[in-house]
mmCIF file of C-alpha atoms and ligand atoms in Angstrom:
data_model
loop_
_atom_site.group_PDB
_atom_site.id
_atom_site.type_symbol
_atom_site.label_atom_id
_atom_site.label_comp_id
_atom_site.label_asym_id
_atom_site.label_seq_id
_atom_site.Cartn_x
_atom_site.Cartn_y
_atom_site.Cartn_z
ATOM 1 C CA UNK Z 240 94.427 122.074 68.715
ATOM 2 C CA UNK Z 241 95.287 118.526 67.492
ATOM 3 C CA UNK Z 242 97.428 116.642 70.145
ATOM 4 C CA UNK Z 243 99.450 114.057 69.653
ATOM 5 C CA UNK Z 244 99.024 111.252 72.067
ATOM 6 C CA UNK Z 245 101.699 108.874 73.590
ATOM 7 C CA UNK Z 246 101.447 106.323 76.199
ATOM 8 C CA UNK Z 247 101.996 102.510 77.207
ATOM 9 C CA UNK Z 248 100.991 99.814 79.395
ATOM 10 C CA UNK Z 249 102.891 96.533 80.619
ATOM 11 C CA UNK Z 250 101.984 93.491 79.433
ATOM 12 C CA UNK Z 251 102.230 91.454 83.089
ATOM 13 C CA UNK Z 252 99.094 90.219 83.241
ATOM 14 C CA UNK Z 253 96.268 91.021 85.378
ATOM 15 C CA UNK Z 254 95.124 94.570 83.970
ATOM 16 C CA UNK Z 255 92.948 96.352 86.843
ATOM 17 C CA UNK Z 256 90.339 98.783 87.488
ATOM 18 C CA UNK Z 257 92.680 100.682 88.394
ATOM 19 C CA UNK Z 258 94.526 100.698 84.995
ATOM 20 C CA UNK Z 259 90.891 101.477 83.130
ATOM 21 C CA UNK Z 260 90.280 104.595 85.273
ATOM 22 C CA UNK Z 261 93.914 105.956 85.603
ATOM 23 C CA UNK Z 262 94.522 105.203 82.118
ATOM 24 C CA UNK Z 263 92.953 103.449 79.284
ATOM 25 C CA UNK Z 264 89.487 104.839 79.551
ATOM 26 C CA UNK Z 265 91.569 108.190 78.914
ATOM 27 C CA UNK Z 266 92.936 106.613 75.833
ATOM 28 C CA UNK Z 267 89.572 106.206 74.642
ATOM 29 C CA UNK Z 268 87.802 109.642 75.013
ATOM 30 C CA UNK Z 269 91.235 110.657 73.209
ATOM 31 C CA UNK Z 270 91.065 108.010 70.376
ATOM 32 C CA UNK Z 271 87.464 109.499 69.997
ATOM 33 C CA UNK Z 272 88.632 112.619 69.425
ATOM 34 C CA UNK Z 273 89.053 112.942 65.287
ATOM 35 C CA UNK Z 274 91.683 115.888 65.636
ATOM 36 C CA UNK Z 275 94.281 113.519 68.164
ATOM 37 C CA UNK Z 276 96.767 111.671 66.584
ATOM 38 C CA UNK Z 277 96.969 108.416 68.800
ATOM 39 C CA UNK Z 278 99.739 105.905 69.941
ATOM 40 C CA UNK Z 279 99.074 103.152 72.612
ATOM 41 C CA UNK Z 280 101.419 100.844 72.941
ATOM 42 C CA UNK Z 281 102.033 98.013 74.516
ATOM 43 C CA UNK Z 282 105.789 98.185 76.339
ATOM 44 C CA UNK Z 283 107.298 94.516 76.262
ATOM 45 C CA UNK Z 284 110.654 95.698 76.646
ATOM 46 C CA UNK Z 285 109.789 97.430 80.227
ATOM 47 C CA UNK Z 286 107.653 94.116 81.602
ATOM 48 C CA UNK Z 287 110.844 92.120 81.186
ATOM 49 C CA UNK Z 288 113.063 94.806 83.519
ATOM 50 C CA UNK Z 289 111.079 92.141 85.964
ATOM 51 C CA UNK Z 290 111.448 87.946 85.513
ATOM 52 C CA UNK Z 291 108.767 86.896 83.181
ATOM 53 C CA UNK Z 292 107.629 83.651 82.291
ATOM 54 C CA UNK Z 293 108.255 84.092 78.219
ATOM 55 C CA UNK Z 294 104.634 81.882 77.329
ATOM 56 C CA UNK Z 295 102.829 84.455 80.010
ATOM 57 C CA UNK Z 296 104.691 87.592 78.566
ATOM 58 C CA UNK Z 297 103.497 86.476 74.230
ATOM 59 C CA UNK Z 298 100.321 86.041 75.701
ATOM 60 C CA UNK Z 299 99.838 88.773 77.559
ATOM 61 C CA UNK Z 300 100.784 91.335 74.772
ATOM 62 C CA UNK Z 301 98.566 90.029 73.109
ATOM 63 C CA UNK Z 302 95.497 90.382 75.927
ATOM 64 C CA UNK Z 303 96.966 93.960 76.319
ATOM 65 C CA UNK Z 304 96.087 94.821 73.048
ATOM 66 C CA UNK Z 305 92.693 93.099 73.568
ATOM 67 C CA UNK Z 306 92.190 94.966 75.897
ATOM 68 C CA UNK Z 307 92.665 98.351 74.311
ATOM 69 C CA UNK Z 308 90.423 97.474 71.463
ATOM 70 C CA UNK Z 309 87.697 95.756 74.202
ATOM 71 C CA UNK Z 310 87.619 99.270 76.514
ATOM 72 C CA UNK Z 311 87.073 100.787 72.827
ATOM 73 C CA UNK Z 312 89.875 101.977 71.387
ATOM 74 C CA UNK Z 313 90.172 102.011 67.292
ATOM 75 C CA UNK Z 314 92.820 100.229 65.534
ATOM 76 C CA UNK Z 315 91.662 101.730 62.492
ATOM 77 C CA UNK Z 316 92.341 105.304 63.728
ATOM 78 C CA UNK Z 317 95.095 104.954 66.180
ATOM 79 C CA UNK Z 318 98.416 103.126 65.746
ATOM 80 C CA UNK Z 319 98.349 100.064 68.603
ATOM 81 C CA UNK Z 320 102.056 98.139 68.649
ATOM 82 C CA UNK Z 321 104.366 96.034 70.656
ATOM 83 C CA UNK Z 322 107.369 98.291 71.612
ATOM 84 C CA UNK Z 323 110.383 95.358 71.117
ATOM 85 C CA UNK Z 324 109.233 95.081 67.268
ATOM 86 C CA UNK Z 325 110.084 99.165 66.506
ATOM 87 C CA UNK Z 326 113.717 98.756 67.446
ATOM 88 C CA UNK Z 327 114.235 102.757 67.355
ATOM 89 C CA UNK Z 328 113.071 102.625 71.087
ATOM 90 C CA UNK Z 329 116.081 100.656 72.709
ATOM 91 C CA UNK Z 330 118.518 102.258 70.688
ATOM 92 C CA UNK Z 331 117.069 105.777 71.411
ATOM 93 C CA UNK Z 332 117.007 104.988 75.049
ATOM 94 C CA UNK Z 333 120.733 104.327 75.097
ATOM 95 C CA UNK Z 334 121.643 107.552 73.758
ATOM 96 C CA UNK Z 335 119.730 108.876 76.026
ATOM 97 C CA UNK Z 336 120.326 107.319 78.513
ATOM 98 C CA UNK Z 337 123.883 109.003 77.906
ATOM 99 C CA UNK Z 338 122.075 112.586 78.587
ATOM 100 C CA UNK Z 339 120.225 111.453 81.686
ATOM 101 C CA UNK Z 340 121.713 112.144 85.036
ATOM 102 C CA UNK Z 341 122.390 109.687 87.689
ATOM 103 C CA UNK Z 342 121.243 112.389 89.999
ATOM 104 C CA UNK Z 343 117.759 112.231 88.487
ATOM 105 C CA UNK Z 344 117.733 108.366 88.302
ATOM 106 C CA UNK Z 345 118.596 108.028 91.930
ATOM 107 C CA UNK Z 346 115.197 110.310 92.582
ATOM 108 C CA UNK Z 347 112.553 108.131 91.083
ATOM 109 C CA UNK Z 348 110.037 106.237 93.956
ATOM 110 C CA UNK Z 349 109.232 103.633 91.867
ATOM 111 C CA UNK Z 350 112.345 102.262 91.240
ATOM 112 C CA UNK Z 351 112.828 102.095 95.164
ATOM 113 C CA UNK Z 352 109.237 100.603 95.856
ATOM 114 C CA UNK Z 353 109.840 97.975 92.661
ATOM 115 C CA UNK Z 354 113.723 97.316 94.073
ATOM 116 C CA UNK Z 355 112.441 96.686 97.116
ATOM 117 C CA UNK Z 356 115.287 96.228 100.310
ATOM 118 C CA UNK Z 357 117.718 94.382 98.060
ATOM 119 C CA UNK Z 358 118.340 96.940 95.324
ATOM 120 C CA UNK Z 359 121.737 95.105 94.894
ATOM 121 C CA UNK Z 360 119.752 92.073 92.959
ATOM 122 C CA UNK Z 361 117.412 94.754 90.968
ATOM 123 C CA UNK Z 362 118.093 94.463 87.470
ATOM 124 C CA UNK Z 363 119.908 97.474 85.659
ATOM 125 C CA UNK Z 364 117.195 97.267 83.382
ATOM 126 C CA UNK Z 365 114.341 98.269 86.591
ATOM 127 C CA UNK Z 366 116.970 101.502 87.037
ATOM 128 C CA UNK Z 367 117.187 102.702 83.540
ATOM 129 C CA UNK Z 368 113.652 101.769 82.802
ATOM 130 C CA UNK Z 369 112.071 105.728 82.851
ATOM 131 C CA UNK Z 370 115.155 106.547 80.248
ATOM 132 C CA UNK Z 371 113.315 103.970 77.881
ATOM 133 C CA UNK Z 372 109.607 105.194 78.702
ATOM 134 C CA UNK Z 373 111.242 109.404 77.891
ATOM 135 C CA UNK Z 374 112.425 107.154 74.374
ATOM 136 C CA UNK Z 375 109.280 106.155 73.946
ATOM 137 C CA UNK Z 376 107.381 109.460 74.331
ATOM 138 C CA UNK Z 377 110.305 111.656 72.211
ATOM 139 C CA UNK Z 378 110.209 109.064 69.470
ATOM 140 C CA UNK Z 379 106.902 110.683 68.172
ATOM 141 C CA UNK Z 380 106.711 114.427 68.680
ATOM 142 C CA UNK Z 381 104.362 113.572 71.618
ATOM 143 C CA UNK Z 382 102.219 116.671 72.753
ATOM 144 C CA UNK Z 383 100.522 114.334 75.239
ATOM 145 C CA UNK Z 384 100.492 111.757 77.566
ATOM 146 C CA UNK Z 385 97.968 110.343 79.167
ATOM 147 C CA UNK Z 386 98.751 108.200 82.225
ATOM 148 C CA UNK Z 387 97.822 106.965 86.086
ATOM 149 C CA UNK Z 388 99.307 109.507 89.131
ATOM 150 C CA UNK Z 389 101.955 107.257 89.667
ATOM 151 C CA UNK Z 390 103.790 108.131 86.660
ATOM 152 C CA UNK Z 391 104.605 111.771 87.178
ATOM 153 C CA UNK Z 392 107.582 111.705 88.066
ATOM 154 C CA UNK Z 393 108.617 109.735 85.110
ATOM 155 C CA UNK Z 394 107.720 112.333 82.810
ATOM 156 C CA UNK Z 395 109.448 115.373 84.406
ATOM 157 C CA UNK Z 396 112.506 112.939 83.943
ATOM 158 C CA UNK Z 397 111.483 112.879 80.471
ATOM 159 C CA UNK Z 398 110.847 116.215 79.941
ATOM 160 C CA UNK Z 399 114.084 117.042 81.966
ATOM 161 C CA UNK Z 400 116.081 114.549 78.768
ATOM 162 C CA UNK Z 401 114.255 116.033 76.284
ATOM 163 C CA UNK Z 402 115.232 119.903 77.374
ATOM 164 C CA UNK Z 403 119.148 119.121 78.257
ATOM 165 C CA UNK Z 404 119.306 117.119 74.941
ATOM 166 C CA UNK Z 405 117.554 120.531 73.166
ATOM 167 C CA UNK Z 406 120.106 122.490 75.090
ATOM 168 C CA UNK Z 407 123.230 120.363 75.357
ATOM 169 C CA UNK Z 408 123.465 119.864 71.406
ATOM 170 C CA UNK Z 409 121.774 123.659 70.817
ATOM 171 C CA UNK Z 410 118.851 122.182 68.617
ATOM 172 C CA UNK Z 411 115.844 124.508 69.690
ATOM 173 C CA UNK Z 412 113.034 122.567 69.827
ATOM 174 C CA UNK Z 413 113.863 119.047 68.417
ATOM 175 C CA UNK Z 414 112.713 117.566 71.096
ATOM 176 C CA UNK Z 415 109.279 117.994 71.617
ATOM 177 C CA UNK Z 416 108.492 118.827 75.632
ATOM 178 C CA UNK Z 417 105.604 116.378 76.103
ATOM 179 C CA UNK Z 418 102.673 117.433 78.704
ATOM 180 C CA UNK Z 419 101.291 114.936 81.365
ATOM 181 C CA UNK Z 420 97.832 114.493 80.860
ATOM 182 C CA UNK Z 421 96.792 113.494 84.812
ATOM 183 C CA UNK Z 422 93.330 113.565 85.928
ATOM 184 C CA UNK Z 423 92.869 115.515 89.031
ATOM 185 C CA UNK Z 424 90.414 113.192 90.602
ATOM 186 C CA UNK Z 425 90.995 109.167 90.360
ATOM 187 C CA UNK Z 426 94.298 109.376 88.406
ATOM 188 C CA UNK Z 427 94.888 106.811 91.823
ATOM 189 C CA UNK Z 428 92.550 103.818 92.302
ATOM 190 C CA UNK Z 429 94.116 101.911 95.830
ATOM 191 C CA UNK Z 430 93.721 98.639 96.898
ATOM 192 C CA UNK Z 431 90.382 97.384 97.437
ATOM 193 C CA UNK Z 432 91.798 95.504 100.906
ATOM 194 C CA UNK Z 433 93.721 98.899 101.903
ATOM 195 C CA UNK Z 434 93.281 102.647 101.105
ATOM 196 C CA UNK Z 435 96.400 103.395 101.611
ATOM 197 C CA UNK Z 436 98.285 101.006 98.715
ATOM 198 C CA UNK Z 437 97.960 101.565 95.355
ATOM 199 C CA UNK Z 438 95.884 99.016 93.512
ATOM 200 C CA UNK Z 439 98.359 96.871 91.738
ATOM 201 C CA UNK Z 440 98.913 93.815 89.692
ATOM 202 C CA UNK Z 441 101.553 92.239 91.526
ATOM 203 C CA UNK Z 442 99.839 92.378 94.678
ATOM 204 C CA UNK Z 443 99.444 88.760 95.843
ATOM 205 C CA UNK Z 444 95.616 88.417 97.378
ATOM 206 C CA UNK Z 445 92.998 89.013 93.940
ATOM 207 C CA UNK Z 446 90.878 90.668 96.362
ATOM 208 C CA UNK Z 447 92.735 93.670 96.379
ATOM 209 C CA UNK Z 448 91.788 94.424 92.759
ATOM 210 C CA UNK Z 449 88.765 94.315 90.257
ATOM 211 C CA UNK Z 450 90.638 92.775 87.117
ATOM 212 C CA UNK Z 451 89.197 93.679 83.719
ATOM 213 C CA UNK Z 452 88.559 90.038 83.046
ATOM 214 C CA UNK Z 453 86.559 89.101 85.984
ATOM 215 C CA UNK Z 454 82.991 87.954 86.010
ATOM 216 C CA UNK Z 455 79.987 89.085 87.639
ATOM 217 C CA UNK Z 456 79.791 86.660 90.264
ATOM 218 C CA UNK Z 457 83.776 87.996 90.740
ATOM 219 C CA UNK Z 458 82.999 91.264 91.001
ATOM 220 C CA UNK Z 459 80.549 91.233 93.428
ATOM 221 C CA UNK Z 460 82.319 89.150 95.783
ATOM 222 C CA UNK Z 461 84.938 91.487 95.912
ATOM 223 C CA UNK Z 462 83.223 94.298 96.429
ATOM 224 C CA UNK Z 463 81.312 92.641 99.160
ATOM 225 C CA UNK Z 464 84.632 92.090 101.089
ATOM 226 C CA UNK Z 465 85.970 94.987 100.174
ATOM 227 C CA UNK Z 466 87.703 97.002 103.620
ATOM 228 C CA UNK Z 467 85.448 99.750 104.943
ATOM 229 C CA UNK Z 468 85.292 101.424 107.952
ATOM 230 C CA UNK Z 469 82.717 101.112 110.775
ATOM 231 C CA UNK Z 470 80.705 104.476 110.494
ATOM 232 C CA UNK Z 471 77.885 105.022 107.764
ATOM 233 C CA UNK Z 472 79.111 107.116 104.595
ATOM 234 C CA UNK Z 473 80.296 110.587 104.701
ATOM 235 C CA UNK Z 474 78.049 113.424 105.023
ATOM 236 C CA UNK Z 475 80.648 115.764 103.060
ATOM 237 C CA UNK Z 476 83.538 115.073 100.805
ATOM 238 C CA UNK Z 477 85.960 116.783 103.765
ATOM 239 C CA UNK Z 478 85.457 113.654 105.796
ATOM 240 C CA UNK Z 479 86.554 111.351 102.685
ATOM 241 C CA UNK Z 480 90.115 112.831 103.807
ATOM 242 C CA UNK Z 481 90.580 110.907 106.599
ATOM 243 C CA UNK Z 482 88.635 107.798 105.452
ATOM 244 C CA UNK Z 483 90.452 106.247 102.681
ATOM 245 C CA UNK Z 484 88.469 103.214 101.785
ATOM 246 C CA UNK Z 485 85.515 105.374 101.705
ATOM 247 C CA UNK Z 486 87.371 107.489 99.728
ATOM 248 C CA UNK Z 487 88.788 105.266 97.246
ATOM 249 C CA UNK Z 488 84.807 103.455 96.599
ATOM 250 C CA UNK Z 489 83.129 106.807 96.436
ATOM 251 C CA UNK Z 490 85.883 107.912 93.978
ATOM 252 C CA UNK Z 491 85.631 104.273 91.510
ATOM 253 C CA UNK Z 492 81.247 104.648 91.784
ATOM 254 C CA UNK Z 493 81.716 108.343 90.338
ATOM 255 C CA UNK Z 494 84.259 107.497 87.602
ATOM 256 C CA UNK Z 495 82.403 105.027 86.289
ATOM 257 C CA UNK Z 496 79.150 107.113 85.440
ATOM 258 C CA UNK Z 497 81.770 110.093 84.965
ATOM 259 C CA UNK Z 498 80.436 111.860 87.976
ATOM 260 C CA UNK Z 499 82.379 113.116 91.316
ATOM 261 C CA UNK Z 500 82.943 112.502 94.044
ATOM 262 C CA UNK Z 501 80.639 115.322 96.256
ATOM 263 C CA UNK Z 502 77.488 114.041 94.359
ATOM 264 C CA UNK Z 503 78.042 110.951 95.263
ATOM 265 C CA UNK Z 504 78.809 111.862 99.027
ATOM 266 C CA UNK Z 505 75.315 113.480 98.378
ATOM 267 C CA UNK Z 506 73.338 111.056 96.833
ATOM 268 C CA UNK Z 507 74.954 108.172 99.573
ATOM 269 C CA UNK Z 508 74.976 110.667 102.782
ATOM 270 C CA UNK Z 509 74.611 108.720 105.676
ATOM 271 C CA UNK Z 510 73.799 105.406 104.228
ATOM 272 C CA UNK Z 511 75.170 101.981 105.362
ATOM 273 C CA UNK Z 512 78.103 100.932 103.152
ATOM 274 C CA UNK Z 513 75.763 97.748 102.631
ATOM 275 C CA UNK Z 514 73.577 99.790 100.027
ATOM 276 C CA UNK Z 515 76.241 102.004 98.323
ATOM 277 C CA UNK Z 516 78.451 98.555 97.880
ATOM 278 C CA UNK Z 517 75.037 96.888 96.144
ATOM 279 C CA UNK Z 518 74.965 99.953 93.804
ATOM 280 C CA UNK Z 519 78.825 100.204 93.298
ATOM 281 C CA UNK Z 520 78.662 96.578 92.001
ATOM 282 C CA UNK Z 521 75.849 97.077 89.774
ATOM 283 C CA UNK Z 522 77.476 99.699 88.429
ATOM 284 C CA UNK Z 523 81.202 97.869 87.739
ATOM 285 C CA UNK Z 524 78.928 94.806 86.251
ATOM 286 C CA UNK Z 525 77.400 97.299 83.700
ATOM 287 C CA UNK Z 526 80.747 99.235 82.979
ATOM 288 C CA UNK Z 527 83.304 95.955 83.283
ATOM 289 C CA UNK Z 528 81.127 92.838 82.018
ATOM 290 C CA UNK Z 529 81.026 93.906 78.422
ATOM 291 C CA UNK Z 530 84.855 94.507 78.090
ATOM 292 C CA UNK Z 531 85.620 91.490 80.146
ATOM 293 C CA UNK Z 532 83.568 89.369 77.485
ATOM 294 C CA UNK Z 533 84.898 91.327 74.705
ATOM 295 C CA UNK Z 534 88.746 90.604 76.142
ATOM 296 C CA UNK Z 535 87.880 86.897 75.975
ATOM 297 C CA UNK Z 536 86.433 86.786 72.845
ATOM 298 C CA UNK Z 537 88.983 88.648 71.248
ATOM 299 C CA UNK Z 538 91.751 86.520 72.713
ATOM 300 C CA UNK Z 539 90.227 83.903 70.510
ATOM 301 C CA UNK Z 540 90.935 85.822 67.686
ATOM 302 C CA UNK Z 541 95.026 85.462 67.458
ATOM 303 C CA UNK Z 542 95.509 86.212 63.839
ATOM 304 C CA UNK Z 543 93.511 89.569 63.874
ATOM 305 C CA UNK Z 544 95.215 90.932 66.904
ATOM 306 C CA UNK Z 545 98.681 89.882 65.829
ATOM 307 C CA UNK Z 546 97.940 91.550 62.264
ATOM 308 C CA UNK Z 547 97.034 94.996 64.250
ATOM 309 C CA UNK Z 548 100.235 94.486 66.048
ATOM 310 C CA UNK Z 549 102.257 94.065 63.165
ATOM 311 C CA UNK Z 550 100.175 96.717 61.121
ATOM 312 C CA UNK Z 551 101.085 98.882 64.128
ATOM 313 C CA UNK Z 552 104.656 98.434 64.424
ATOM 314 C CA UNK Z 553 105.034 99.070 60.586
ATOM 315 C CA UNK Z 554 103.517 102.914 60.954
ATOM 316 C CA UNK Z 555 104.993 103.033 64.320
ATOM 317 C CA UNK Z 556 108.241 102.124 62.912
ATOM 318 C CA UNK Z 557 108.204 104.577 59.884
ATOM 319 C CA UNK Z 558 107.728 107.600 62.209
ATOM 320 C CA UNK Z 559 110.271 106.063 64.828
ATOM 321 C CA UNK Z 560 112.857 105.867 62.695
ATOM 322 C CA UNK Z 561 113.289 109.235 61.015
ATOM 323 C CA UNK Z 562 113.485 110.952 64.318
ATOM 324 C CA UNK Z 563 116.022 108.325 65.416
ATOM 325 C CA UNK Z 564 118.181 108.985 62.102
ATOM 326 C CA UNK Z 565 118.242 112.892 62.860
ATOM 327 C CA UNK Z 566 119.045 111.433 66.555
ATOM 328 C CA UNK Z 567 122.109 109.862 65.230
ATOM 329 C CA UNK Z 568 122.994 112.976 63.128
ATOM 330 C CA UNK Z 569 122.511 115.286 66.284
ATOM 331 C CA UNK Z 570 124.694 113.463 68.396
ATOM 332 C CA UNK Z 571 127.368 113.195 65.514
ATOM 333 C CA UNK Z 572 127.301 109.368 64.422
HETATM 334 P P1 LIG K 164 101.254 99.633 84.159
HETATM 335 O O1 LIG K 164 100.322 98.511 84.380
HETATM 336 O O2 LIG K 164 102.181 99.870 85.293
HETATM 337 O O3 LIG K 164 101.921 99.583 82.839
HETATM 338 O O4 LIG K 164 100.328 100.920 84.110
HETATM 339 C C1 LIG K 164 99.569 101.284 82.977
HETATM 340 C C2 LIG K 164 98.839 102.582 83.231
HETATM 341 O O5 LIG K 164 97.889 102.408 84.284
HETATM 342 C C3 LIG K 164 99.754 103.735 83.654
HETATM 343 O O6 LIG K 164 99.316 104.937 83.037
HETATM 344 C C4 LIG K 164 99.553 103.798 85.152
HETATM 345 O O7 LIG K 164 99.774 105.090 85.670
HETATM 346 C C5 LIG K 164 98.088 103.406 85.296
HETATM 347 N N1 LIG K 164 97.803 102.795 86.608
HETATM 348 C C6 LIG K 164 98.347 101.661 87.126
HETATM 349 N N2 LIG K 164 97.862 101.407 88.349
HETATM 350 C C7 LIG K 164 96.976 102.411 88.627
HETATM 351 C C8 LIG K 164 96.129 102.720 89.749
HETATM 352 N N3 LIG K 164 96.081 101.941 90.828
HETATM 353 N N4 LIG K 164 95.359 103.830 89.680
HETATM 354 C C9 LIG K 164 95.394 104.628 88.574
HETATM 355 N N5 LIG K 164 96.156 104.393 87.491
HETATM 356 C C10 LIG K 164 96.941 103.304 87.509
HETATM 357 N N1 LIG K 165 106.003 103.193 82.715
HETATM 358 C C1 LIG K 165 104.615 103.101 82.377
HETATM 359 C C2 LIG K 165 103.879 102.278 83.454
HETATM 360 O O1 LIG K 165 104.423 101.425 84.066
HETATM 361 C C3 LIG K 165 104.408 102.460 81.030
HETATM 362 C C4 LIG K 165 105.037 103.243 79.929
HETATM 363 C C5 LIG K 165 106.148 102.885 79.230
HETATM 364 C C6 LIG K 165 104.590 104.481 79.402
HETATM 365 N N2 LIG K 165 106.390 103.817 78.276
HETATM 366 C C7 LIG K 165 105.489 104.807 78.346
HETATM 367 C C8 LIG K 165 103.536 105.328 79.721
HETATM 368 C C9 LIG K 165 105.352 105.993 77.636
HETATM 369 C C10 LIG K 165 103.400 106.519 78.997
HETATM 370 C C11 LIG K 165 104.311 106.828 77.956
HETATM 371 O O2 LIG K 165 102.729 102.460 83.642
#
């Protein structure tokens, strides 16, 4: 069956390992799929429910995109666009944002790990911002979306908009019910200094992440210093449990040669973490060093990536406004 593929990544800089394994790399085995109609997009309008430096933010949409295209992803075949030129998507997400619950608001983690203690100074815009993200998704008729674990919750809130909008204005099926696509195994790539935190780009020491733009010599340092526990590896993937930095390496090795994790317990069993971390670098070098100098070259290269963008947000913004004119009608304007 032909899906229909929705998802989005902040431009703030900094995109991670953990960003290439939870998400993008999934973009790419479904951009290589001919039958999958494909949207990535690149969600301006959610990076600023944070401060952002306005230079930083222009050029970080546009490394975004680099990105994309530098993991392997086809502007030629899929539709790659800034959200804040397709205009359908804030006013969408205020009419929705009229059908969402406070109830449901008030439920989502990330919001109260983002907030932080002083949710009084959040910005209404960090509260609201899954209402825009179920906009963004219902926009297009998405069958599919494709993200990291820590957006699950986001989409049941979207699906939950998108069935009492169906419901609450008796339209059947107008709304599409989009499916998470979640990988069972490393949807959730932690911090390289603790197993317990999710690997992240606002987290202040560099060491805690592999960015897609660093170099070898990078790499390796950081996965030299990388936190790991005092025994040798695991004999059996039960012990990975209660180990998480084991855990966590084991799990990046075997995602990168699209393995799992109980081979690799095999293949390491009982080995000193000095030899698995040589191997684990050698293998990031090979997977990361050719989109790393792909990103930078491409970043050289403003006036082709700004015309894919604005290619982008023309198709994007044919589809997005239809549905948001039957929108209007729906809801009686
Ligand atoms: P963001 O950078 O927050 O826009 O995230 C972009 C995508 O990367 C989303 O699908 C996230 O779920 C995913 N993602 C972010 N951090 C991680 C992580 N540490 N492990 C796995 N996926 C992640
Ligand atoms: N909220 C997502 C994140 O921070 C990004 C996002 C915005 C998104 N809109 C989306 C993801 C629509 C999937 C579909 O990672």
């Amino acid at each position: 069956m032909s899906k229909k593929i929705f998802s989005g990544v902040q431009p703030t800089g900094n995109l991670h390992l953990g960003n290439y394994l939870g998400a993008i790399k999934n973009f790419v085995n479904l951009d290589n799929d001919k039958e999958n109609e494909c949207i990535f997009c690149v969600v301006d309008l959610h990076a600023i429910t944070v401060n952002q430096d306005p230079k930083k933010l222009r050029d970080n949409i546009r490394e975004t995109l680099a990105t994309f295209i530098a993991s392997g992803i086809d502007p030629k075949k899929s539709i790659i666009f800034n959200q804040s030129k397709v205009s359908a998507h804030s006013e969408a997400a205020w009419i929705l944002s009229c059908v969402a619950r406070m109830g449901w608001l008030n439920r989502m983690t990330q919001f109260k790990e983002k907030a932080g203690k002083d949710k009084e100074k959040a910005s209404v815009g960090l509260y609201s911002y899954p209402v825009l993200m179920a906009a963004d998704i219902l926009l297009y008729d998405t069958t599919h979306v494709p993200v990291g674990d820590d957006q699950k919750q986001h989409l049941e809130l979207c699906r939950d908009i998108a069935q009492k909008f169906n419901n609450d204005f008796k339209v059947g099926n107008f709304f599409h019910v989009p499916e998470p696509l979640i990988k069972k195994e490393f949807s959730r790539i932690m911090s390289l200094k603790d197993g317990t935190k999710k690997m992240s780009k606002s987290e202040l020491s560099d060491l805690s992440r592999i960015n897609l733009k660093d170099n070898k010599e990078e790499i390796v340092n950081k996965i030299k210093k990388a936190k790991t526990d005092s025994l040798p590896l695991p004999t059996s993937v039960v012990e990975l449990e209660k180990r998480p930095e084991a855990k966590n390496l084991i799990g990046i090795y075997a995602s990168l040669l699209n393995s799992n994790s109980e081979k690799i317990v095999k293949e390491f069993s009982g080995k000193n973490f000095s030899d698995f971390k040589e191997s684990l670098s050698q293998v990031l070098v090979e997977k990361i060093n050719p989109i790393s100098n792909e990103i930078k070259k491409l970043l050289n290269e403003k006036k082709y990536l700004d015309a894919i963008l604005l290619e982008g947000s023309e198709k994007a913004d044919e589809k997005a406004s239809k549905k948001l004119k039957k929108i209007q009608e729906i809801v009686g304007f």
